XYZ file of C-alpha atoms in Angstrom:
676
model
C 32.179 164.545 129.736
C 30.557 167.792 130.158
C 29.772 168.554 126.984
C 29.428 172.440 128.327
C 33.196 172.307 129.193
C 34.931 174.777 126.140
C 37.095 173.605 123.432
C 40.893 172.585 123.697
C 42.400 175.735 121.811
C 45.084 174.751 118.975
C 47.667 174.424 120.822
C 45.670 172.206 123.364
C 46.416 167.979 120.761
C 44.864 166.023 119.345
C 48.291 164.977 119.291
C 51.288 166.835 120.069
C 51.337 169.784 117.398
C 54.061 172.827 116.636
C 52.862 175.636 118.790
C 52.576 179.055 116.509
C 52.671 182.071 118.370
C 50.562 184.146 116.297
C 47.948 185.354 116.286
C 45.810 184.892 113.605
C 44.213 181.993 111.769
C 46.445 181.626 108.038
C 44.125 181.455 105.353
C 43.362 178.098 104.008
C 40.916 177.774 101.590
C 40.606 181.258 100.848
C 38.407 182.026 103.528
C 39.630 183.439 106.684
C 38.646 180.839 109.635
C 37.006 182.769 112.678
C 38.944 181.750 116.261
C 35.223 182.344 117.115
C 34.424 179.653 115.765
C 36.127 177.473 116.736
C 35.441 177.818 120.407
C 31.937 176.729 118.569
C 32.474 173.755 118.271
C 32.871 170.838 120.228
C 35.645 168.418 119.414
C 34.621 165.983 122.924
C 33.923 162.917 121.017
C 37.255 162.837 119.109
C 39.320 162.687 121.957
C 39.775 159.438 122.547
C 43.412 157.750 121.407
C 41.509 154.809 119.328
C 38.920 157.433 117.505
C 40.142 157.438 114.174
C 39.972 153.201 114.173
C 36.370 153.661 112.695
C 34.677 156.811 113.206
C 30.807 157.245 112.362
C 30.533 159.829 109.994
C 30.015 162.964 112.198
C 33.304 162.602 114.030
C 34.908 162.409 109.884
C 33.698 165.634 109.767
C 35.133 167.029 113.590
C 38.358 164.784 112.723
C 38.631 166.945 109.386
C 37.257 170.138 110.714
C 39.999 169.736 113.713
C 42.737 169.373 111.180
C 42.424 172.056 108.678
C 42.515 174.217 111.927
C 45.284 172.991 113.322
C 46.972 173.135 109.784
C 45.476 177.066 109.518
C 47.326 178.270 113.138
C 50.847 175.835 111.998
C 50.322 178.531 108.592
C 49.336 175.248 106.279
C 51.370 172.133 108.595
C 51.066 169.919 110.961
C 51.890 167.176 113.049
C 49.325 164.686 113.979
C 50.403 162.141 116.665
C 48.640 158.844 116.335
C 47.349 156.370 119.464
C 47.714 159.766 122.269
C 44.327 161.007 123.491
C 42.884 163.475 125.662
C 40.617 162.019 127.708
C 42.929 160.719 129.727
C 43.273 156.933 129.093
C 46.968 155.302 128.159
C 49.194 155.586 125.207
C 49.549 153.556 122.779
C 47.359 151.452 119.855
C 47.830 147.577 118.704
C 48.960 146.980 115.182
C 46.152 145.981 113.599
C 44.393 149.892 115.744
C 47.874 151.474 114.492
C 47.552 150.384 110.426
C 43.300 151.521 110.642
C 44.134 154.665 111.954
C 46.894 155.366 109.587
C 44.645 154.752 107.053
C 41.732 156.867 108.324
C 44.502 160.050 108.328
C 45.831 158.748 105.055
C 41.819 159.465 104.068
C 41.905 162.956 105.770
C 44.881 164.159 104.464
C 43.661 163.776 100.303
C 40.101 165.313 101.612
C 41.296 168.118 102.867
C 44.247 168.083 100.361
C 47.359 167.846 101.948
C 50.511 165.395 102.110
C 51.481 162.782 104.885
C 54.803 161.858 105.866
C 55.001 159.314 108.101
C 58.117 161.145 111.224
C 58.618 158.528 113.250
C 57.141 155.139 115.010
C 57.466 154.276 118.836
C 56.353 152.199 121.189
C 54.689 152.680 124.604
C 52.774 151.711 127.526
C 49.900 149.863 125.445
C 51.218 148.710 121.859
C 52.089 151.540 119.742
C 52.889 155.312 119.031
C 53.150 157.622 115.332
C 53.574 161.083 114.624
C 53.210 162.032 111.334
C 53.230 165.809 109.306
C 50.143 166.880 107.540
C 51.395 169.669 104.760
C 48.580 171.065 102.711
C 49.201 171.356 99.286
C 49.653 175.487 97.542
C 50.016 177.519 94.690
C 52.879 177.104 92.595
C 53.387 180.656 93.262
C 53.040 180.769 97.074
C 54.717 179.052 99.462
C 55.734 178.654 103.455
C 58.930 180.894 104.809
C 60.847 180.735 107.351
C 64.228 183.170 107.768
C 66.859 181.500 109.604
C 69.778 183.948 110.493
C 73.093 182.662 110.382
C 75.501 184.166 112.997
C 78.666 183.263 114.804
C 82.263 183.899 115.492
C 84.473 184.251 111.954
C 85.854 181.030 111.030
C 83.595 178.937 112.376
C 82.054 177.565 108.677
C 78.767 179.490 107.931
C 78.925 180.137 104.314
C 80.472 177.063 104.068
C 77.645 175.318 105.788
C 75.242 177.521 103.343
C 76.978 176.816 100.835
C 76.904 172.850 101.175
C 73.611 172.787 102.528
C 71.790 175.002 99.028
C 74.175 173.495 96.482
C 74.243 169.633 97.451
C 77.795 169.487 96.725
C 80.594 168.575 99.795
C 83.339 171.161 100.554
C 87.065 170.298 100.067
C 88.427 171.013 103.268
C 89.533 174.796 101.223
C 86.650 176.665 101.234
C 85.382 175.558 97.772
C 81.610 175.588 98.988
C 81.881 179.124 99.758
C 82.823 180.989 96.936
C 78.681 180.504 95.588
C 77.664 182.375 98.350
C 79.941 185.784 98.219
C 78.807 189.311 97.077
C 82.076 191.620 96.859
C 85.932 190.709 95.011
C 87.211 191.252 98.616
C 85.242 188.677 100.565
C 86.378 186.056 97.943
C 89.685 187.241 98.233
C 89.105 187.016 102.249
C 87.150 184.858 102.624
C 85.122 186.266 105.328
C 81.396 187.698 105.139
C 81.509 190.888 105.349
C 77.834 191.949 104.131
C 74.240 190.452 104.376
C 73.917 188.049 102.243
C 70.282 185.786 101.536
C 70.563 181.871 100.339
C 67.557 180.034 99.965
C 66.848 176.209 100.775
C 63.671 174.696 99.235
C 61.424 171.506 100.243
C 58.392 169.892 99.299
C 55.453 168.373 100.237
C 56.901 165.204 101.166
C 60.019 166.825 103.123
C 62.707 165.947 99.908
C 65.207 168.876 98.954
C 64.559 170.768 95.545
C 67.602 172.899 94.849
C 69.232 171.798 92.127
C 72.461 173.457 90.708
C 72.069 173.981 87.461
C 75.939 174.387 85.921
C 77.065 175.640 89.000
C 74.248 178.271 89.819
C 70.455 178.424 91.641
C 67.557 179.720 89.675
C 65.432 180.995 92.820
C 61.974 180.462 90.140
C 62.599 177.052 89.656
C 63.240 176.800 93.694
C 60.047 178.198 94.525
C 58.023 177.083 92.139
C 58.677 173.298 92.884
C 58.608 174.018 97.008
C 56.225 173.805 99.567
C 58.509 175.136 102.094
C 61.498 178.075 101.294
C 64.051 178.139 104.467
C 65.883 181.621 103.595
C 69.667 181.367 105.557
C 70.090 185.285 106.547
C 73.892 184.969 106.579
C 75.460 187.740 108.833
C 78.645 188.372 109.053
C 81.541 186.770 112.068
C 83.774 189.960 112.480
C 83.747 191.983 114.683
C 84.654 194.909 112.583
C 81.028 194.275 110.714
C 79.304 194.063 114.110
C 76.379 196.848 113.277
C 75.675 194.829 109.951
C 74.565 191.715 111.645
C 73.355 193.803 114.636
C 71.116 195.786 111.284
C 71.419 191.878 109.486
C 69.067 190.335 113.285
C 67.033 193.174 113.848
C 65.737 194.192 110.180
C 65.369 191.004 108.224
C 62.729 190.126 111.387
C 63.907 185.990 111.762
C 62.251 182.698 113.391
C 65.550 181.451 114.028
C 68.570 181.532 114.785
C 71.574 179.049 113.800
C 74.541 180.009 115.827
C 77.606 178.525 114.777
C 80.925 176.941 116.841
C 83.979 175.564 115.239
C 84.520 171.859 116.728
C 88.316 173.013 117.224
C 87.944 176.428 118.000
C 85.120 176.151 120.526
C 83.089 179.282 121.844
C 85.762 182.083 121.274
C 85.380 186.264 119.531
C 81.919 186.728 118.928
C 79.703 183.473 120.175
C 78.646 184.813 123.087
C 78.313 188.635 121.902
C 76.062 186.970 118.942
C 74.450 184.735 121.449
C 72.994 187.424 123.585
C 71.770 189.263 120.629
C 70.258 186.561 119.914
C 68.033 186.435 123.006
C 67.666 189.957 123.464
C 65.508 189.911 121.279
C 63.596 186.951 121.630
C 65.067 184.664 118.551
C 64.655 180.833 119.431
C 68.315 179.572 118.719
C 70.131 176.444 117.937
C 73.404 175.519 117.736
C 75.675 173.675 114.786
C 79.183 172.528 115.925
C 81.133 172.486 112.768
C 84.347 170.828 111.618
C 83.858 167.726 113.746
C 86.384 165.892 111.590
C 89.853 167.679 111.901
C 89.019 168.030 115.365
C 90.874 165.550 118.654
C 87.631 163.787 119.997
C 89.425 165.331 123.766
C 89.018 169.021 122.182
C 85.565 168.019 121.536
C 84.562 167.393 124.331
C 85.858 170.168 126.324
C 83.980 171.882 124.003
C 81.107 170.646 124.007
C 81.062 171.135 127.658
C 81.839 174.498 128.263
C 79.060 174.799 125.440
C 76.434 172.761 127.561
C 77.687 175.044 130.428
C 77.198 178.014 128.935
C 73.681 177.232 127.674
C 72.792 176.733 131.177
C 73.855 179.724 132.250
C 71.878 182.057 133.762
C 71.566 184.304 131.549
C 70.218 181.946 129.161
C 68.555 178.821 131.052
C 68.147 176.879 127.418
C 68.379 173.329 128.057
C 70.889 171.750 125.828
C 69.871 168.767 123.411
C 72.735 166.464 121.529
C 70.873 165.839 118.265
C 71.762 162.248 117.339
C 68.796 160.244 115.697
C 65.827 161.055 113.563
C 63.782 160.679 116.439
C 65.551 163.460 118.038
C 65.135 165.656 115.205
C 61.079 165.707 115.512
C 61.493 165.744 119.130
C 63.559 168.555 119.209
C 61.352 170.237 116.124
C 57.853 169.513 118.302
C 59.052 171.469 121.172
C 61.361 173.865 120.239
C 59.307 176.978 119.902
C 58.520 176.731 123.402
C 62.385 178.931 123.193
C 63.441 176.200 126.098
C 65.055 174.127 124.397
C 68.547 174.110 122.414
C 69.283 171.308 120.446
C 72.958 170.583 119.055
C 73.799 169.367 115.920
C 77.609 168.025 115.017
C 77.692 168.893 111.698
C 80.756 168.008 109.120
C 81.182 169.832 106.026
C 84.386 167.483 104.051
C 82.346 164.005 104.805
C 78.809 165.102 105.228
C 77.886 163.273 109.439
C 74.601 164.674 110.956
C 73.553 167.444 107.626
C 71.130 165.367 106.320
C 69.648 165.394 110.628
C 69.853 169.433 109.978
C 67.834 169.373 106.760
C 65.129 166.613 108.536
C 65.176 169.208 111.577
C 64.895 173.024 109.182
C 61.820 171.189 107.377
C 59.903 170.811 110.421
C 60.278 174.117 111.304
C 57.321 176.598 111.973
C 57.211 180.181 111.129
C 57.156 182.285 114.463
C 55.479 185.521 112.988
C 52.303 187.350 114.613
C 50.252 189.599 112.775
C 47.435 189.200 110.851
C 45.965 188.901 107.021
C 43.140 191.133 107.709
C 44.684 193.638 109.901
C 46.084 196.714 107.299
C 48.711 196.458 105.981
C 52.349 197.033 106.821
C 55.254 196.852 105.473
C 59.171 197.744 106.705
C 61.946 197.988 104.314
C 65.671 197.325 105.080
C 66.867 197.814 101.329
C 66.425 200.042 98.746
C 67.894 199.110 94.520
C 67.999 200.811 91.335
C 67.050 198.651 88.723
C 67.333 199.504 85.067
C 64.253 199.781 82.832
C 62.061 199.030 85.931
C 62.863 201.603 88.333
C 63.045 202.012 91.609
C 62.496 199.219 94.033
C 62.712 198.239 97.919
C 62.325 195.293 99.468
C 62.212 194.314 103.007
C 59.237 191.768 105.019
C 55.386 192.547 105.446
C 53.916 192.399 109.437
C 50.807 192.207 108.925
C 48.124 192.231 106.271
C 48.102 191.211 103.304
C 49.832 193.599 99.714
C 48.664 193.258 96.453
C 49.647 194.880 92.949
C 48.119 198.828 92.357
C 47.667 199.111 96.020
C 47.720 202.525 97.355
C 49.780 202.646 100.789
C 51.578 205.464 102.254
C 55.338 205.794 102.400
C 57.336 207.682 104.682
C 58.650 209.073 106.842
C 60.764 211.507 105.155
C 63.231 214.401 106.288
C 60.479 215.940 107.965
C 58.290 213.409 108.884
C 55.152 213.271 106.741
C 54.668 210.352 104.308
C 53.551 210.108 100.310
C 51.304 207.548 98.599
C 52.727 205.325 96.188
C 50.975 202.933 94.121
C 52.686 199.344 94.040
C 53.437 198.223 90.058
C 54.750 194.721 90.525
C 55.977 192.142 93.264
C 58.290 189.882 93.218
C 59.052 187.445 95.800
C 62.574 185.089 95.990
C 62.683 187.064 92.130
C 59.581 185.350 91.240
C 57.043 187.541 90.233
C 53.470 186.757 92.894
C 50.239 188.669 92.668
C 49.877 189.372 96.704
C 52.019 189.046 99.513
C 51.172 188.234 103.206
C 51.858 188.624 106.799
C 55.414 187.556 107.714
C 56.795 187.514 103.733
C 59.409 188.500 103.079
C 58.871 190.619 99.365
C 60.404 193.191 96.938
C 58.435 195.998 95.061
C 58.366 198.332 92.913
C 57.318 201.524 93.321
C 55.763 204.029 90.318
C 57.209 207.488 90.200
C 59.434 207.388 92.862
C 63.220 208.421 92.966
C 65.922 206.159 94.441
C 67.265 209.376 96.594
C 63.797 209.573 98.134
C 64.223 206.289 99.579
C 65.981 204.606 102.448
C 66.560 201.814 105.374
C 64.094 202.253 108.219
C 61.001 203.758 105.930
C 57.541 201.668 106.216
C 54.814 201.304 103.656
C 51.561 201.098 105.405
C 48.107 201.823 104.855
C 46.000 204.941 104.599
C 43.626 202.521 107.539
C 47.118 203.322 109.846
C 46.546 206.922 110.331
C 50.352 206.973 110.121
C 52.523 209.643 112.105
C 56.286 210.100 112.143
C 58.129 210.520 115.691
C 60.858 212.382 117.215
C 60.544 211.491 120.768
C 60.005 207.762 122.332
C 59.870 205.479 125.796
C 61.129 202.554 126.319
C 62.523 200.353 129.211
C 65.863 199.264 128.863
C 68.216 196.743 130.111
C 72.343 197.503 130.390
C 73.751 194.627 129.830
C 77.615 195.993 129.651
C 79.095 200.034 129.942
C 82.493 200.624 131.540
C 81.199 203.505 133.651
C 77.587 205.309 133.885
C 75.262 206.511 131.288
C 72.866 209.706 132.488
C 71.167 211.872 130.446
C 72.147 213.006 126.795
C 73.771 209.999 126.196
C 74.046 209.244 123.009
C 74.091 205.738 120.715
C 73.012 203.541 118.413
C 69.180 202.697 117.831
C 68.499 199.410 116.286
C 64.552 199.091 115.763
C 63.331 196.448 112.859
C 65.227 197.783 109.729
C 65.306 201.457 112.370
C 69.382 202.704 112.814
C 70.156 206.071 113.812
C 71.309 208.130 116.845
C 69.319 208.314 119.470
C 69.743 210.752 122.756
C 68.615 209.772 125.864
C 66.022 212.750 127.152
C 65.143 211.972 130.198
C 65.723 208.628 132.588
C 63.232 207.376 135.600
C 66.686 206.603 137.866
C 69.773 209.295 137.851
C 72.720 207.403 136.137
C 72.260 203.662 134.683
C 75.486 201.046 135.355
C 75.896 197.661 134.105
C 72.843 195.558 134.723
C 70.447 198.421 135.549
C 66.740 198.812 134.099
C 65.076 201.825 133.617
C 61.917 203.830 131.857
C 63.821 205.897 129.532
C 62.875 209.139 126.615
C 64.675 208.962 123.775
C 64.815 211.836 121.012
C 65.816 211.083 117.729
C 69.183 212.848 116.644
C 68.806 213.420 112.397
C 65.578 212.583 111.191
C 61.596 211.335 112.648
C 60.776 207.239 112.111
C 57.519 205.639 112.521
C 57.524 203.480 115.391
C 54.454 201.243 117.627
C 54.371 200.174 120.836
C 55.658 196.905 121.669
C 58.720 196.725 118.897
C 62.193 195.528 120.550
C 65.098 198.047 120.421
C 68.526 197.243 120.625
C 71.025 200.011 122.325
C 74.707 200.313 121.188
C 77.567 202.696 121.144
C 81.088 200.679 120.244
C 81.477 198.174 123.977
C 78.033 199.664 125.837
C 74.988 197.378 124.696
C 71.161 197.897 126.325
C 67.897 196.232 124.907
C 64.439 196.836 125.883
C 61.008 197.259 124.366
C 59.527 200.246 123.207
C 56.116 201.128 125.376
C 55.225 204.605 123.984
C 55.844 206.231 120.598
C 55.510 209.806 121.288
C 54.546 211.550 117.791
C 53.556 214.862 119.429
C 56.606 216.477 120.728
C 59.166 219.103 118.441
C 60.574 218.481 115.916
C 64.619 219.462 116.290
C 65.289 223.070 115.883
C 67.295 223.797 112.768
C 71.084 224.098 112.494
C 72.588 225.965 110.567
C 75.297 224.251 108.327
C 78.506 224.799 110.546
C 81.140 228.366 109.265
C 83.661 225.725 107.248
C 80.870 224.009 105.187
C 78.642 227.653 104.666
C 82.101 229.069 103.524
C 82.957 226.421 100.906
C 79.664 226.853 99.492
C 79.925 230.538 98.842
C 81.444 231.385 95.288
C 83.436 234.285 95.402
C 86.065 235.037 96.969
C 85.735 232.888 100.143
C 86.426 229.905 97.862
C 90.243 231.117 96.886
C 90.474 232.476 101.223
C 89.861 228.451 101.746
C 92.635 227.835 98.581
C 94.748 229.846 100.117
C 94.552 228.439 103.703
C 94.881 225.411 102.362
C 97.925 226.704 100.694
C 99.646 227.988 103.872
C 98.933 231.477 102.519
C 97.158 233.272 104.681
C 93.854 235.343 103.510
C 94.065 235.569 99.598
C 93.144 239.318 99.951
C 96.003 240.089 101.922
C 98.836 238.189 99.975
C 97.443 239.635 96.671
C 97.549 243.265 97.882
C 100.976 242.239 98.610
C 101.336 240.758 94.889
C 99.387 244.389 93.464
C 102.013 246.516 96.060
C 105.475 245.096 94.740
C 104.023 245.462 91.238
C 102.708 248.750 91.217
C 99.638 247.535 90.587
C 96.947 250.464 90.929
C 93.753 248.399 91.386
C 95.042 245.205 94.001
C 90.559 244.348 94.473
C 90.794 243.905 90.358
C 93.876 241.541 90.662
C 92.136 239.438 93.297
C 89.543 238.869 91.906
C 91.511 238.220 89.024
C 94.064 235.628 90.574
C 90.902 234.061 93.004
C 89.524 233.242 89.587
C 92.448 231.871 88.289
C 93.063 229.112 91.270
C 89.304 228.254 91.790
C 89.530 227.426 88.352
C 92.207 225.094 89.179
C 90.899 223.108 92.252
C 87.896 220.667 92.538
C 84.125 221.838 92.730
C 83.252 222.589 96.096
C 87.087 224.273 97.434
C 87.913 221.023 98.602
C 92.273 221.144 98.567
C 94.246 219.311 96.174
C 97.243 217.081 96.472
C 100.360 219.107 96.108
C 99.027 222.046 95.106
C 101.930 224.482 94.425
C 101.651 228.173 94.345
C 100.372 230.124 91.323
C 103.126 231.561 89.424
C 102.069 235.314 89.801
C 102.506 234.957 93.701
C 103.859 237.862 96.094
C 107.105 236.356 95.845
C 107.800 236.187 92.373
C 106.086 239.001 91.559
C 108.449 240.748 93.699
C 111.289 239.287 92.204
C 110.023 240.397 88.968
C 109.701 244.034 89.318
C 112.971 244.138 90.725
C 114.489 242.562 87.782
C 112.446 245.962 85.814
C 109.881 242.840 83.680
C 106.985 244.007 83.420
C 103.700 242.181 85.468
C 100.852 242.106 84.130
C 98.526 241.980 87.490
C 96.916 238.934 87.232
C 97.793 235.322 85.456
C 96.873 235.151 81.790
C 96.119 232.081 79.612
C 98.424 233.450 76.726
C 102.303 233.695 77.759
C 102.894 235.799 74.719
C 100.651 238.227 76.311
C 102.663 240.309 78.126
C 106.112 240.201 75.871
C 103.178 242.205 73.932
C 102.145 244.338 76.250
C 105.612 245.867 77.132
C 106.128 248.631 74.530
C 102.906 250.460 76.470
C 104.193 249.593 79.877
C 107.558 250.909 79.193
C 105.579 254.012 77.411
C-alpha cells in the first residue's frame, strides 16, 4: 500500500462513526487538536479488520490517537465498529478474534478515559461484526447538549410524550403526564401548548436515563451533574394561531433535530405538513413519532402509515422512511441519520409504553450538528430576556461560535439606532447550573452588569469586540416562494424570521418583476423598524399570513442609510400635548365637537364675560376625570356644567359660576354678589 497517500478524513471509517457537520475539532483534553496534525499522521498500518486482535505498541498509539480524533470530531463520543477494515478485505471475525478485539478496545477506552458500551453484534460473511459506543468522561459541570424541536399538529400528543420521557411515568390516557409541563393557567385549562417550553432528558456515560423526579418535580442541576449527554426538548405549539411562536422556536432556538409527532388515529392533518415543510426549509433533520397506537384500529394505522410513507417519499421531501422495530434498527438509523436522507419512524404509546425504550436509545445516540469553532471570536444570539429579583437583567440564548467565560467583555446590540454597547458577563448558568464557561453549540443564560431590562429585546446579539459588529438596515438574499395566493412585487412587506430576529421587512428590489408560487429570485430587503445584526449564509423564513418563502442571506449591507425620521401621527401628537388639546380629544370622544365651541356657547348662555377662562376651567375639569394620556373613559357622561345645563340654569334665573366647582355650596354663597 502506498504510504504517501493522505490519511482519510475523520468521517472515513475505521468503523462507521456518527458523522458530525462541525467545521472544528472539539476540545477534549483542554488543548485544541489541529486538523493539520491529523492530516500529517499516516493510519495505513491500522486499516486492517484484525488490527485489534494483537496490535503492536506503535499500532496501539496510532489507535489511541485515532479514537481521540474521532471522539473530538463527534463532540465527545463515537461509534466504533469491530470486524470491518478499510483495506478492502472481507468483513467479519471469528469468535476468538472478536473477543480479543473487544478486550483491546476496552483497554483503549480506559486509556483515553471513556466508557465503552456494546450496541449490537451481527453475523457477516466471515464471522461476526460488532458496534460499540465510546463516550468520553467529562467534568460534572460540563455535558454534551442536543436540542430537539418537537412539532406536529394540535392534539398529536407532543407534551404528553415529553412528560412521559422526562418524568418516567406513563400517561393515564386523560392528559395526566402533560400537566407537569405547562407554564400557564390557560394551557392547563385547555390542554394546548401556547408558548415555547423547555424540558431535559439526561443520559449517563453508558446510556442510562438519569431523570429521577423528586415529589413530581425535576431537579435540573442534579440531572446535569449526573449526565454525560443532555437532550433538550423544545416543546412547540401545534395550533395554527400559534404558528408565529412555532416559527420563532424553530429559527431562534437553533435545534439540531426535529421530532415530528403524528397521532395514529388522526393521521396527517392540520399543521403537520406545515411544520414538516418548515423543518425541511431550515435543513433540520427530522424523525417521526407516531403516537396513540394503543387506541387506533389496525386498519386505520395502516392507512395512515401509507400516507406518511407517500408524503416522505414525495418530490418535496425525498426522504427514505424506515420503521424502527428493533435495537439493530435503532443503531442503523442513528449512524446514518445525519446524512439527512434517512427518516426513522417510531410507533409508540404513552399509555402502555410500547417502543419508548427504542426511542430513548435513539435519542442517546444522536450527535450534535452545530457548526462553529471554539477558537473563533465569540458570538451569542439572544432569544429571551428576563429581569430576576436580586440578580438583575438576565438573557438566554445559544452560543453560535467561540467560548464565553466569566467576566468577559462583549459587545451587546444593536439598539434602535444600530449601535453596540460594551457589557461584562457577571454569571453563567446552563440548565440552571452555575458554570464558568459556555462553548459553541451550547445554550446558556447570562447575568449582565449595568444593563436595564428595557434596553434589551429578542434578536440582539453579544459578540466579541474582535468582530467589530455592524448593524444592517438592508440585506440581499435569495428566496424561494413556497406559497403565495397572487404575486409578490416590490414594496411588499412580510415578517422575516432569521435566527432569533423577528421583524417586518419590505422588498426594495427584485431580480424579477414579480414572484409567484415556486419562483426563485435575488431580493433586496429593508427592515422597517430597526437595524439588525445578520451574517451571510444564515437561513431566513419570509411569511405573511398564508404566504411563505424561504432562503439564504447572501450579503448584509451595513452601510445602507437609516430609515428617514417618521413623525408621530396627528392623533398621537394631540394626545401627547397637555392643555386644551387633551380636552378637545375628550370632547370629540364624547361626541360634543370642539371643547372651545362648547365652552363659548355655555359662557354665552350664562352671560359670562370671559369664555376663554371658562374654557380653560372646563378643560381642566375634564382632564381631572379622564385617564392619563387622553384615553377615552367608558360610559363617560357630559359634565354637569355643559351648554344645555347652563342654558337651563340661566332660563330659571339660577346663577352660574362659569365652571365646575369642587364645593357645591359655592354657587349659593355667591348668589347675593351676582344678584347685586
